Each structure stands twice: as C-alpha cells, then as structure tokens.
C-alpha cells in the first residue's frame, strides 16, 4: 500500500517570503500522480498543483511550484511571495495510475503566513 | 457548475440517533468518494463508488456506517446508531475517470454527536 508522509505538522512564513513544504511517499509503482491540496479555514479543499510521475519537468502554477525527485520519492511544494490568503492546511496526495482514482493523503502541514 | 454539494453543512445530534449525510457530485463525474477528517487521524477514505457501484468500503469503520449511491446524482452516508466518537467533518468528493483528474471536494458536513 502507498503511504504519504508529511513531517512538518506546522510551519510559518513572513508575508512575501518563500516557504517549502515537504512530502515523501512510498510506492513500488513507476507511473502515478502527485497532488498538493489546500484547505483554508473555510475547510474547502482546493487543488493547488499536480505532477505526473512520467514528466521530469517540475510543475508550476503561478507562485506555486514543486520539486519532484522521483528516485528519492520526494515531492515538495514551494510557495513564493507568500500571501495572507495562503494560510491553510496543505495536503500532499498520491494516486496510482491504475487504481480507480483512489487517492492517499498525507496528514497535512498547517501553514501560517504572518503579516 | 455548482461543484460538489453536501447537506447539511452542520449536524448536531444525540448519541444513538440516526444521521444521514447527503452528497450531489459534479454532473458527469464517474467517481464519488466519502472521507472523514479528524485532528487525530487526518483525512480518511471511507468508501468510494465508480458509476454508482461501491468499489472499496474497507475504510468504513463499523457496521454502523453505510453508504449508497442510488443514481449518478446522489449519494448518502448513514450512521446508525451514532456515537460521540463519530464527531468529525465528513467530505464528499467526485472526479472524472482518467489518471490525472483530481478530486473535487464538497464543503463538508461537520457532525457533532453529543
């Protein structure tokens, strides 16, 4: 079974600074998908960014980018120019390419952006 | 599209009562998922459906929990009888088939069992 580990329960960052959230996963598969979801205080889960394992290029979405290290099974999220609206829980998630769309989530990292 | 719709948003009930949580997935989505979120255990997958058929219910904690999807537009999750330890936020999510498609989540139902 796949596991997803987020080792940072809480983090804080000053507004406009950059922060990196860590995620590692364990799988024996070669093809899969990785996601970062954001859950603000409103509790609505929102997709931030996704990465296909077969793509070597790291995904980028505006201020959000990932560092995907397939051999190390690492998938970190970098948030640049942090904004107050980035304050949220962030969940790393894994989905097998052949697994009925079933997603395994990490425990989450609580990020606080400080003005 | 209105997104995934869940009702009620909040539910407070007494121990022993039956609780029914409802979900309307995004139209056209093939998959529907029920999750439970608590501080201690994070986000747990309870059950999921593909084309209205339950695929994996191994996450359902006890026989007190049941879920159905009578058609492509509706699913419900029932707890009978409810217990205080069932207190949590319950999310419904839906997705299209196909590898890179993410799950879209509803706003969740916060359940409090007294």
Short mmCIF file of C-alpha atoms in Angstrom, two decimals:
data_model
loop_
_atom_site.label_atom_id
_atom_site.label_comp_id
_atom_site.label_asym_id
_atom_site.label_seq_id
_atom_site.Cartn_x
_atom_site.Cartn_y
_atom_site.Cartn_z
CA UNK A 1 0.00 0.00 0.00
CA UNK A 2 1.14 3.51 -0.70
CA UNK A 3 1.98 5.86 2.12
CA UNK A 4 2.40 9.62 2.13
CA UNK A 5 4.42 11.33 4.84
CA UNK A 6 4.40 14.99 5.73
CA UNK A 7 6.90 15.50 8.51
CA UNK A 8 6.16 19.17 9.26
CA UNK A 9 2.96 19.49 11.31
CA UNK A 10 3.15 23.28 11.39
CA UNK A 11 5.11 25.98 9.63
CA UNK A 12 5.08 29.74 9.49
CA UNK A 13 6.39 32.25 6.99
CA UNK A 14 6.52 36.01 6.76
CA UNK A 15 4.37 37.61 4.14
CA UNK A 16 6.21 37.96 0.80
CA UNK A 17 8.78 35.34 1.78
CA UNK A 18 9.22 31.85 0.33
CA UNK A 19 8.40 28.62 2.12
CA UNK A 20 8.84 24.96 1.21
CA UNK A 21 6.61 22.18 2.47
CA UNK A 22 7.98 18.65 2.44
CA UNK A 23 6.37 15.41 1.35
CA UNK A 24 7.71 11.91 0.84
CA UNK A 25 5.85 8.88 -0.37
CA UNK A 26 6.38 5.19 -0.72
CA UNK A 27 5.35 3.16 -3.74
CA UNK A 28 6.63 0.36 -5.91
CA UNK A 29 4.89 1.74 -8.98
CA UNK A 30 6.60 3.66 -11.74
CA UNK A 31 3.62 5.60 -13.05
CA UNK A 32 1.46 7.69 -10.73
CA UNK A 33 0.24 11.19 -9.94
CA UNK A 34 1.01 13.53 -7.09
CA UNK A 35 -1.05 16.44 -5.84
CA UNK A 36 -0.97 19.24 -3.35
CA UNK A 37 -4.31 20.32 -1.93
CA UNK A 38 -5.00 23.38 0.16
CA UNK A 39 -7.62 23.56 2.90
CA UNK A 40 -8.14 27.13 4.20
CA UNK A 41 -10.09 27.86 7.38
CA UNK A 42 -13.28 27.72 5.32
CA UNK A 43 -12.39 23.97 5.09
CA UNK A 44 -12.98 23.80 1.32
CA UNK A 45 -10.34 21.52 -0.21
CA UNK A 46 -8.80 23.03 -3.32
CA UNK A 47 -6.26 21.58 -5.72
CA UNK A 48 -3.07 23.64 -5.79
CA UNK A 49 -0.87 21.73 -8.20
CA UNK A 50 -0.39 18.29 -9.75
CA UNK A 51 2.57 16.34 -11.09
CA UNK A 52 2.65 13.33 -13.39
CA UNK A 53 5.43 10.95 -12.42
CA UNK A 54 6.41 10.32 -16.04
CA UNK A 55 7.19 14.00 -16.52
CA UNK A 56 10.64 15.09 -15.47
CA UNK A 57 9.78 18.76 -15.55
CA UNK A 58 8.56 20.17 -12.26
CA UNK A 59 5.03 21.55 -12.32
CA UNK A 60 4.43 25.26 -11.75
CA UNK A 61 1.24 27.20 -11.10
CA UNK A 62 1.89 30.91 -10.62
CA UNK A 63 3.51 31.30 -7.18
CA UNK A 64 3.38 27.56 -6.52
CA UNK A 65 5.96 25.11 -7.77
CA UNK A 66 7.10 21.63 -6.88
CA UNK A 67 10.42 19.89 -6.57
CA UNK A 68 9.74 16.36 -7.72
CA UNK A 69 12.55 13.89 -7.05
CA UNK A 70 11.31 10.53 -8.32
CA UNK A 71 14.27 8.45 -7.21
CA UNK A 72 14.10 9.90 -3.72
CA UNK A 73 10.28 9.70 -3.71
CA UNK A 74 10.10 13.30 -2.64
CA UNK A 75 7.53 15.91 -3.69
CA UNK A 76 7.96 19.28 -2.00
CA UNK A 77 5.83 22.38 -2.54
CA UNK A 78 7.39 25.82 -2.77
CA UNK A 79 5.25 28.88 -2.24
CA UNK A 80 6.86 32.11 -3.40
CA UNK A 81 5.83 35.62 -2.37
CA UNK A 82 3.60 34.20 0.40
CA UNK A 83 0.30 35.95 0.90
CA UNK A 84 -2.06 36.03 3.86
CA UNK A 85 -4.55 34.01 1.82
CA UNK A 86 -2.06 31.16 1.69
CA UNK A 87 -2.72 30.45 5.35
CA UNK A 88 -4.19 26.93 5.28
CA UNK A 89 -3.61 23.24 5.78
CA UNK A 90 -1.71 21.72 2.89
CA UNK A 91 -2.11 18.08 1.99
CA UNK A 92 0.19 16.05 -0.19
CA UNK A 93 -1.57 13.25 -2.06
CA UNK A 94 -0.67 10.22 -4.18
CA UNK A 95 -2.73 8.47 -6.84
CA UNK A 96 -1.76 5.33 -8.67
CA UNK A 97 -2.22 5.44 -12.43
CA UNK A 98 -4.23 2.26 -12.39
CA UNK A 99 -6.09 2.48 -9.14
CA UNK A 100 -9.67 3.62 -9.67
CA UNK A 101 -8.78 7.23 -8.92
CA UNK A 102 -8.16 6.34 -5.27
CA UNK A 103 -6.01 8.95 -3.54
CA UNK A 104 -3.86 8.55 -0.44
CA UNK A 105 -3.45 11.76 1.55
CA UNK A 106 -0.75 12.82 3.96
CA UNK A 107 -1.60 14.06 7.43
CA UNK A 108 -1.18 17.69 6.37
CA UNK A 109 1.00 20.69 7.20
CA UNK A 110 -0.55 23.74 8.80
CA UNK A 111 0.92 26.88 7.25
CA UNK A 112 0.56 30.28 8.88
CA UNK A 113 1.50 33.38 6.89
CA UNK A 114 2.48 36.19 9.23
CA UNK A 115 1.87 39.80 8.21
CA UNK B 1 -21.34 24.00 -12.44
CA UNK B 2 -22.16 24.37 -8.77
CA UNK B 3 -19.47 21.98 -7.66
CA UNK B 4 -20.00 19.13 -5.23
CA UNK B 5 -22.95 19.85 -2.96
CA UNK B 6 -23.25 18.46 0.54
CA UNK B 7 -26.02 18.78 3.06
CA UNK B 8 -26.38 19.60 5.81
CA UNK B 9 -23.34 21.80 6.46
CA UNK B 10 -23.65 21.22 10.19
CA UNK B 11 -25.39 18.46 12.10
CA UNK B 12 -25.73 18.16 15.83
CA UNK B 13 -27.37 15.04 17.17
CA UNK B 14 -27.54 12.94 20.25
CA UNK B 15 -25.88 9.62 20.75
CA UNK B 16 -27.98 6.77 19.42
CA UNK B 17 -29.72 8.78 16.74
CA UNK B 18 -29.52 8.03 13.04
CA UNK B 19 -27.56 10.52 10.96
CA UNK B 20 -27.82 10.91 7.19
CA UNK B 21 -25.32 12.94 5.20
CA UNK B 22 -26.06 13.76 1.58
CA UNK B 23 -23.95 14.46 -1.47
CA UNK B 24 -24.59 15.56 -5.03
CA UNK B 25 -21.49 15.07 -7.20
CA UNK B 26 -20.50 17.17 -10.16
CA UNK B 27 -22.56 16.18 -13.16
CA UNK B 28 -20.73 13.76 -15.43
CA UNK B 29 -18.21 12.60 -12.86
CA UNK B 30 -17.65 8.86 -12.70
CA UNK B 31 -16.30 8.55 -9.18
CA UNK B 32 -17.63 9.54 -5.79
CA UNK B 33 -15.68 9.39 -2.54
CA UNK B 34 -16.63 9.76 1.12
CA UNK B 35 -13.95 10.93 3.56
CA UNK B 36 -13.84 11.61 7.27
CA UNK B 37 -11.50 14.23 8.71
CA UNK B 38 -10.42 14.44 12.35
CA UNK B 39 -7.49 16.11 14.06
CA UNK B 40 -6.12 12.79 15.23
CA UNK B 41 -6.44 10.72 12.06
CA UNK B 42 -6.42 13.31 9.30
CA UNK B 43 -8.34 12.59 6.12
CA UNK B 44 -9.58 9.01 5.92
CA UNK B 45 -11.22 7.44 2.89
CA UNK B 46 -14.37 5.66 3.97
CA UNK B 47 -15.81 4.34 0.71
CA UNK B 48 -15.86 5.15 -2.98
CA UNK B 49 -18.06 4.42 -5.94
CA UNK B 50 -17.46 4.08 -9.67
CA UNK B 51 -20.52 4.54 -11.86
CA UNK B 52 -22.73 4.18 -8.77
CA UNK B 53 -21.16 0.85 -7.78
CA UNK B 54 -19.23 0.61 -4.48
CA UNK B 55 -15.63 -0.30 -5.24
CA UNK B 56 -13.94 -0.27 -1.86
CA UNK B 57 -15.61 0.10 1.52
CA UNK B 58 -12.68 -1.12 3.58
CA UNK B 59 -12.40 2.28 5.23
CA UNK B 60 -15.88 2.16 6.74
CA UNK B 61 -15.12 1.91 10.44
CA UNK B 62 -18.02 -0.22 11.61
CA UNK B 63 -21.27 -1.76 10.55
CA UNK B 64 -22.96 1.30 11.93
CA UNK B 65 -21.79 3.10 8.80
CA UNK B 66 -23.39 2.54 5.43
CA UNK B 67 -23.36 4.39 2.12
CA UNK B 68 -25.41 4.16 -1.02
CA UNK B 69 -25.41 5.72 -4.45
CA UNK B 70 -28.81 5.04 -5.98
CA UNK B 71 -28.06 7.14 -9.07
CA UNK B 72 -25.34 9.25 -10.62
CA UNK B 73 -26.62 12.41 -8.96
CA UNK B 74 -26.87 11.40 -5.35
CA UNK B 75 -25.17 9.54 -2.55
CA UNK B 76 -25.79 9.31 1.16
CA UNK B 77 -23.79 8.19 4.14
CA UNK B 78 -25.71 6.90 7.15
CA UNK B 79 -24.59 6.33 10.69
CA UNK B 80 -26.95 4.30 12.84
CA UNK B 81 -26.68 4.48 15.78
CA UNK B 82 -24.37 7.47 16.09
CA UNK B 83 -21.74 7.74 18.82
CA UNK B 84 -19.71 10.70 20.13
CA UNK B 85 -16.54 9.32 18.51
CA UNK B 86 -18.21 9.75 15.12
CA UNK B 87 -17.90 13.51 15.53
CA UNK B 88 -15.83 14.76 12.59
CA UNK B 89 -16.06 16.60 9.30
CA UNK B 90 -17.32 14.37 6.51
CA UNK B 91 -16.37 15.23 2.96
CA UNK B 92 -17.76 14.05 -0.31
CA UNK B 93 -15.63 14.33 -3.45
CA UNK B 94 -16.09 13.41 -7.08
CA UNK B 95 -13.84 13.02 -10.10
CA UNK B 96 -13.72 12.02 -13.71
CA UNK B 97 -12.08 8.79 -14.74
CA UNK B 98 -8.59 9.10 -16.16
CA UNK B 99 -5.28 9.33 -14.44
CA UNK B 100 -4.53 12.97 -13.99
CA UNK B 101 -8.01 14.04 -12.95
CA UNK B 102 -8.16 15.43 -9.49
CA UNK B 103 -10.92 15.03 -6.96
CA UNK B 104 -13.27 17.94 -6.39
CA UNK B 105 -14.42 18.26 -2.82
CA UNK B 106 -17.65 19.45 -1.32
CA UNK B 107 -17.70 21.91 1.59
CA UNK B 108 -18.04 19.12 4.13
CA UNK B 109 -20.55 18.34 6.87
CA UNK B 110 -19.45 18.99 10.43
CA UNK B 111 -21.06 16.31 12.57
CA UNK B 112 -21.26 16.63 16.32
CA UNK B 113 -22.66 13.73 18.31
CA UNK B 114 -23.44 14.64 21.91
#
